[in-house]
Amino acid sequence: MNQMSFDWTVCHSDEPARDRWQAFHYANPWVMERLVEMARRLKTRGVKQYGIAALWEVLRYDWTLRTEDPTSTLKLNDNYKPFYAREIMRRYADLDGFFTTRRSQADA
């Protein structure tokens, strides 16, 4: 899990949420890769639908254990969860409909 360098001010600005998510996503492609991997493991076990929040917390836990830099600035912002859920379901046909969703700014 490598954190790439990018302008963190984008994530802490008044930019639209989608723009902040995209900046984070492009700088940290491993996040989506790991979420997809976890979702597919669940599907293999027969799980038909799941919540992105549960996977997000596992990812947060894993990152905390794996990082050797206790001052890391990487944050897994909860506001990004709906964007990841929708993008994963859009991008990967085998995961279409897998995440439970409710109305969100990510729908825009």
mmCIF file with all atom_site columns, C-alpha atoms in Angstrom, residues 6-56:
data_model
loop_
_atom_site.group_PDB
_atom_site.id
_atom_site.type_symbol
_atom_site.label_atom_id
_atom_site.label_alt_id
_atom_site.label_comp_id
_atom_site.label_asym_id
_atom_site.label_entity_id
_atom_site.label_seq_id
_atom_site.pdbx_PDB_ins_code
_atom_site.Cartn_x
_atom_site.Cartn_y
_atom_site.Cartn_z
_atom_site.occupancy
_atom_site.B_iso_or_equiv
_atom_site.pdbx_formal_charge
_atom_site.auth_seq_id
_atom_site.auth_comp_id
_atom_site.auth_asym_id
_atom_site.auth_atom_id
_atom_site.pdbx_PDB_model_num
ATOM 1  C CA . PHE A 1 6  ? -0.401  14.870  -4.504 1.00 0.00 ? 6  PHE A CA 1
ATOM 2  C CA . ASP A 1 7  ? -1.699  18.253  -3.467 1.00 0.00 ? 7  ASP A CA 1
ATOM 3  C CA . TRP A 1 8  ? -3.474  17.593  -0.141 1.00 0.00 ? 8  TRP A CA 1
ATOM 4  C CA . THR A 1 9  ? -5.058  21.031  -0.264 1.00 0.00 ? 9  THR A CA 1
ATOM 5  C CA . VAL A 1 10 ? -7.482  19.605  -2.824 1.00 0.00 ? 10 VAL A CA 1
ATOM 6  C CA . CYS A 1 11 ? -8.834  17.254  -0.166 1.00 0.00 ? 11 CYS A CA 1
ATOM 7  C CA . HIS A 1 12 ? -9.207  19.997  2.409  1.00 0.00 ? 12 HIS A CA 1
ATOM 8  C CA . SER A 1 13 ? -10.703 22.702  0.291  1.00 0.00 ? 13 SER A CA 1
ATOM 9  C CA . ASP A 1 14 ? -14.109 23.908  -0.750 1.00 0.00 ? 14 ASP A CA 1
ATOM 10 C CA . GLU A 1 15 ? -13.863 21.833  -3.928 1.00 0.00 ? 15 GLU A CA 1
ATOM 11 C CA . PRO A 1 16 ? -16.903 19.643  -4.663 1.00 0.00 ? 16 PRO A CA 1
ATOM 12 C CA . ALA A 1 17 ? -16.877 16.284  -2.864 1.00 0.00 ? 17 ALA A CA 1
ATOM 13 C CA . ARG A 1 18 ? -16.518 14.384  -6.154 1.00 0.00 ? 18 ARG A CA 1
ATOM 14 C CA . ASP A 1 19 ? -13.364 16.356  -7.003 1.00 0.00 ? 19 ASP A CA 1
ATOM 15 C CA . ARG A 1 20 ? -11.866 15.646  -3.585 1.00 0.00 ? 20 ARG A CA 1
ATOM 16 C CA . TRP A 1 21 ? -12.699 11.949  -3.951 1.00 0.00 ? 21 TRP A CA 1
ATOM 17 C CA . GLN A 1 22 ? -11.180 11.799  -7.432 1.00 0.00 ? 22 GLN A CA 1
ATOM 18 C CA . ALA A 1 23 ? -7.956  13.421  -6.225 1.00 0.00 ? 23 ALA A CA 1
ATOM 19 C CA . PHE A 1 24 ? -7.744  10.902  -3.385 1.00 0.00 ? 24 PHE A CA 1
ATOM 20 C CA . HIS A 1 25 ? -8.630  7.973   -5.652 1.00 0.00 ? 25 HIS A CA 1
ATOM 21 C CA . TYR A 1 26 ? -5.984  8.823   -8.260 1.00 0.00 ? 26 TYR A CA 1
ATOM 22 C CA . ALA A 1 27 ? -3.338  9.260   -5.578 1.00 0.00 ? 27 ALA A CA 1
ATOM 23 C CA . ASN A 1 28 ? -4.286  6.023   -3.804 1.00 0.00 ? 28 ASN A CA 1
ATOM 24 C CA . PRO A 1 29 ? -5.366  3.394   -6.343 1.00 0.00 ? 29 PRO A CA 1
ATOM 25 C CA . TRP A 1 30 ? -4.704  0.628   -3.831 1.00 0.00 ? 30 TRP A CA 1
ATOM 26 C CA . VAL A 1 31 ? -7.838  1.676   -1.913 1.00 0.00 ? 31 VAL A CA 1
ATOM 27 C CA . MET A 1 32 ? -10.186 0.646   -4.721 1.00 0.00 ? 32 MET A CA 1
ATOM 28 C CA . GLU A 1 33 ? -8.122  -2.450  -5.462 1.00 0.00 ? 33 GLU A CA 1
ATOM 29 C CA . ARG A 1 34 ? -8.430  -3.583  -1.855 1.00 0.00 ? 34 ARG A CA 1
ATOM 30 C CA . LEU A 1 35 ? -12.158 -2.799  -1.655 1.00 0.00 ? 35 LEU A CA 1
ATOM 31 C CA . VAL A 1 36 ? -12.781 -4.803  -4.838 1.00 0.00 ? 36 VAL A CA 1
ATOM 32 C CA . GLU A 1 37 ? -10.711 -7.690  -3.507 1.00 0.00 ? 37 GLU A CA 1
ATOM 33 C CA . MET A 1 38 ? -12.660 -7.765  -0.234 1.00 0.00 ? 38 MET A CA 1
ATOM 34 C CA . ALA A 1 39 ? -16.026 -7.536  -2.002 1.00 0.00 ? 39 ALA A CA 1
ATOM 35 C CA . ARG A 1 40 ? -15.135 -10.384 -4.325 1.00 0.00 ? 40 ARG A CA 1
ATOM 36 C CA . ARG A 1 41 ? -14.042 -12.551 -1.403 1.00 0.00 ? 41 ARG A CA 1
ATOM 37 C CA . LEU A 1 42 ? -17.438 -11.987 0.189  1.00 0.00 ? 42 LEU A CA 1
ATOM 38 C CA . LYS A 1 43 ? -19.220 -12.862 -3.058 1.00 0.00 ? 43 LYS A CA 1
ATOM 39 C CA . THR A 1 44 ? -17.199 -16.063 -3.280 1.00 0.00 ? 44 THR A CA 1
ATOM 40 C CA . ARG A 1 45 ? -18.519 -16.933 0.183  1.00 0.00 ? 45 ARG A CA 1
ATOM 41 C CA . GLY A 1 46 ? -22.085 -16.482 -1.033 1.00 0.00 ? 46 GLY A CA 1
ATOM 42 C CA . VAL A 1 47 ? -22.743 -12.947 0.221  1.00 0.00 ? 47 VAL A CA 1
ATOM 43 C CA . LYS A 1 48 ? -25.085 -11.257 -2.250 1.00 0.00 ? 48 LYS A CA 1
ATOM 44 C CA . GLN A 1 49 ? -25.090 -7.708  -0.852 1.00 0.00 ? 49 GLN A CA 1
ATOM 45 C CA . TYR A 1 50 ? -22.946 -5.852  1.658  1.00 0.00 ? 50 TYR A CA 1
ATOM 46 C CA . GLY A 1 51 ? -22.272 -2.375  3.005  1.00 0.00 ? 51 GLY A CA 1
ATOM 47 C CA . ILE A 1 52 ? -19.257 -0.374  1.930  1.00 0.00 ? 52 ILE A CA 1
ATOM 48 C CA . ALA A 1 53 ? -18.915 0.990   5.490  1.00 0.00 ? 53 ALA A CA 1
ATOM 49 C CA . ALA A 1 54 ? -17.906 -2.396  6.877  1.00 0.00 ? 54 ALA A CA 1
ATOM 50 C CA . LEU A 1 55 ? -15.196 -2.823  4.260  1.00 0.00 ? 55 LEU A CA 1
ATOM 51 C CA . TRP A 1 56 ? -14.062 0.763   4.795  1.00 0.00 ? 56 TRP A CA 1
#
